[in-house]
Short mmCIF file of N, CA and C in Angstrom, two decimals:
data_model
loop_
_atom_site.label_atom_id
_atom_site.label_comp_id
_atom_site.label_asym_id
_atom_site.label_seq_id
_atom_site.Cartn_x
_atom_site.Cartn_y
_atom_site.Cartn_z
N UNK A 1 97.36 94.46 123.05
CA UNK A 1 98.91 94.36 123.07
C UNK A 1 99.43 95.13 121.82
N UNK A 2 100.47 95.82 122.11
CA UNK A 2 101.18 96.66 121.08
C UNK A 2 102.58 96.13 120.88
N UNK A 3 103.04 96.03 119.73
CA UNK A 3 104.34 95.76 119.27
C UNK A 3 104.54 94.37 118.74
N UNK A 4 105.66 94.22 117.97
CA UNK A 4 106.12 92.95 117.46
C UNK A 4 107.59 92.94 117.69
N UNK A 5 107.98 91.97 118.47
CA UNK A 5 109.45 91.87 118.72
C UNK A 5 109.62 91.22 119.97
N UNK A 6 110.86 91.45 120.53
CA UNK A 6 111.17 90.80 121.85
C UNK A 6 110.28 91.33 123.00
N UNK A 7 109.88 92.46 122.98
CA UNK A 7 108.91 93.04 123.97
C UNK A 7 107.68 93.50 123.39
N UNK A 8 106.50 93.39 124.03
CA UNK A 8 105.29 94.05 123.62
C UNK A 8 104.80 94.81 124.79
N UNK A 9 103.89 95.83 124.59
CA UNK A 9 103.31 96.64 125.50
C UNK A 9 101.98 96.09 125.76
N UNK A 10 101.54 96.02 127.00
CA UNK A 10 100.25 95.46 127.39
C UNK A 10 99.76 96.13 128.62
N UNK A 11 98.45 96.16 128.92
CA UNK A 11 97.89 96.63 130.15
C UNK A 11 98.35 98.03 130.52
N UNK A 12 97.95 98.94 129.78
CA UNK A 12 98.35 100.30 130.00
C UNK A 12 97.25 100.97 130.84
N UNK A 13 97.59 101.43 132.10
CA UNK A 13 96.62 101.96 132.98
C UNK A 13 97.18 103.05 133.82
N UNK A 14 96.22 103.65 134.68
CA UNK A 14 96.74 104.70 135.57
C UNK A 14 96.32 104.12 137.04
N UNK A 15 97.33 104.09 138.01
CA UNK A 15 97.01 103.80 139.26
C UNK A 15 97.77 104.72 140.21
N UNK A 16 97.09 105.12 141.19
CA UNK A 16 97.63 106.11 142.18
C UNK A 16 98.35 107.31 141.57
N UNK A 17 97.65 107.84 140.40
CA UNK A 17 98.25 108.92 139.79
C UNK A 17 99.40 108.72 138.89
N UNK A 18 99.75 107.55 138.73
CA UNK A 18 100.91 107.15 137.81
C UNK A 18 100.54 106.33 136.70
N UNK A 19 101.19 106.54 135.52
CA UNK A 19 100.91 105.76 134.30
C UNK A 19 101.73 104.42 134.48
N UNK A 20 101.12 103.36 134.31
CA UNK A 20 101.76 101.99 134.37
C UNK A 20 101.62 101.32 133.09
N UNK A 21 102.70 100.82 132.57
CA UNK A 21 102.66 100.03 131.30
C UNK A 21 103.37 98.60 131.54
N UNK A 22 102.67 97.66 131.24
CA UNK A 22 103.35 96.24 131.40
C UNK A 22 103.91 96.00 130.08
N UNK A 23 105.32 95.45 130.16
CA UNK A 23 106.01 94.99 129.05
C UNK A 23 106.03 93.54 129.15
N UNK A 24 105.65 92.80 128.16
CA UNK A 24 105.74 91.42 128.14
C UNK A 24 106.84 90.97 127.26
N UNK A 25 107.55 89.96 127.84
CA UNK A 25 108.78 89.45 127.15
C UNK A 25 108.41 88.20 126.33
N UNK A 26 108.65 88.43 124.98
CA UNK A 26 108.49 87.32 124.06
C UNK A 26 107.48 86.27 124.35
N UNK A 27 107.81 85.08 123.97
CA UNK A 27 106.89 83.89 124.21
C UNK A 27 106.95 83.38 125.60
N UNK A 28 107.86 83.83 126.33
CA UNK A 28 107.99 83.30 127.81
C UNK A 28 106.91 83.93 128.64
N UNK A 29 106.47 85.08 128.23
CA UNK A 29 105.35 85.76 129.06
C UNK A 29 105.81 86.41 130.24
N UNK A 30 106.97 86.60 130.41
CA UNK A 30 107.50 87.40 131.60
C UNK A 30 106.99 88.83 131.45
N UNK A 31 106.60 89.44 132.65
CA UNK A 31 106.05 90.87 132.60
C UNK A 31 106.96 91.72 133.50
N UNK A 32 107.32 92.85 133.05
CA UNK A 32 107.98 94.05 133.65
C UNK A 32 106.98 95.22 133.56
N UNK A 33 106.91 95.91 134.64
CA UNK A 33 106.02 97.13 134.63
C UNK A 33 106.85 98.40 134.73
N UNK A 34 106.50 99.31 133.75
CA UNK A 34 107.21 100.62 133.78
C UNK A 34 106.22 101.58 134.54
N UNK A 35 106.69 102.28 135.40
CA UNK A 35 105.93 103.28 136.17
C UNK A 35 106.37 104.71 135.86
N UNK A 36 105.45 105.53 135.39
CA UNK A 36 105.82 106.94 134.96
C UNK A 36 104.96 107.88 135.91
N UNK A 37 105.54 108.91 136.43
CA UNK A 37 104.90 109.95 137.11
C UNK A 37 104.20 110.91 136.00
N UNK A 38 103.27 111.75 136.43
CA UNK A 38 102.55 112.54 135.31
C UNK A 38 103.55 113.37 134.38
N UNK A 39 104.59 113.88 134.82
CA UNK A 39 105.55 114.64 134.03
C UNK A 39 106.23 113.59 132.96
N UNK A 40 106.70 112.53 133.45
CA UNK A 40 107.40 111.56 132.58
C UNK A 40 106.33 110.97 131.53
N UNK A 41 105.14 110.76 132.03
CA UNK A 41 104.00 110.17 131.09
C UNK A 41 103.72 111.25 129.96
N UNK A 42 103.62 112.57 130.33
CA UNK A 42 103.27 113.51 129.39
C UNK A 42 104.47 113.69 128.44
N UNK A 43 105.70 113.57 128.89
CA UNK A 43 106.84 113.53 128.01
C UNK A 43 106.95 112.44 126.97
N UNK A 44 106.53 111.14 127.43
CA UNK A 44 106.39 110.07 126.56
C UNK A 44 105.38 110.34 125.55
N UNK A 45 104.18 110.78 125.96
CA UNK A 45 103.12 110.99 124.94
C UNK A 45 103.56 111.99 123.99
N UNK A 46 104.14 113.14 124.40
CA UNK A 46 104.64 114.09 123.43
C UNK A 46 105.57 113.48 122.46
N UNK A 47 106.50 112.74 122.96
CA UNK A 47 107.55 112.12 121.97
C UNK A 47 106.96 111.24 121.04
N UNK A 48 105.99 110.42 121.50
CA UNK A 48 105.22 109.45 120.55
C UNK A 48 104.47 110.30 119.57
N UNK A 49 103.75 111.29 119.95
CA UNK A 49 102.96 112.14 119.07
C UNK A 49 103.80 112.78 118.01
N UNK A 50 104.91 113.38 118.36
CA UNK A 50 105.76 114.13 117.45
C UNK A 50 106.53 113.14 116.54
N UNK A 51 106.89 111.98 116.98
CA UNK A 51 107.49 111.03 116.13
C UNK A 51 106.50 110.46 115.03
N UNK A 52 105.25 110.24 115.52
CA UNK A 52 104.18 109.77 114.63
C UNK A 52 103.92 110.78 113.62
N UNK A 53 103.84 112.07 114.00
CA UNK A 53 103.58 113.18 113.07
C UNK A 53 104.70 113.23 111.99
N UNK A 54 105.89 113.11 112.46
CA UNK A 54 107.04 113.17 111.47
C UNK A 54 106.84 111.91 110.41
N UNK A 55 106.58 110.77 110.99
CA UNK A 55 106.38 109.63 110.13
C UNK A 55 105.18 109.91 109.08
N UNK A 56 104.09 110.36 109.58
CA UNK A 56 102.99 110.72 108.76
C UNK A 56 103.26 111.62 107.67
N UNK A 57 104.06 112.67 108.04
CA UNK A 57 104.46 113.72 107.00
C UNK A 57 105.48 113.15 105.95
N UNK A 58 106.31 112.24 106.42
CA UNK A 58 107.23 111.60 105.45
C UNK A 58 106.42 110.72 104.54
N UNK A 59 105.41 109.93 105.02
CA UNK A 59 104.67 109.17 104.03
C UNK A 59 103.86 110.04 103.08
N UNK A 60 103.33 111.14 103.54
CA UNK A 60 102.58 112.08 102.65
C UNK A 60 103.58 112.58 101.63
N UNK A 61 104.87 112.95 101.94
CA UNK A 61 105.73 113.44 101.02
C UNK A 61 106.03 112.41 99.93
N UNK A 62 106.25 111.15 100.36
CA UNK A 62 106.53 110.04 99.44
C UNK A 62 105.36 109.95 98.48
N UNK A 63 104.08 110.01 98.97
CA UNK A 63 102.95 109.78 98.19
C UNK A 63 102.79 110.86 97.10
N UNK A 64 103.11 112.17 97.55
CA UNK A 64 103.01 113.21 96.55
C UNK A 64 104.10 113.25 95.54
N UNK A 65 105.15 112.67 95.81
CA UNK A 65 106.32 112.58 94.90
C UNK A 65 106.28 111.27 94.16
N UNK A 66 105.37 110.41 94.32
CA UNK A 66 105.32 109.14 93.54
C UNK A 66 104.67 109.28 92.08
#
């Protein structure tokens, strides 16, 4: 499971050529499924990658300037 907060991500899988991600709601355990076609899934992966890269670069800059 990924995340801390109101929603967490769980059970990430591919079914029938689509990326499916279950979102679990807090302690109640309610589940919603997000379904992404291949183009949407790739866009999500790209956004996560570049956001993580920016965060990593920011941490490196802080370490070098400390």
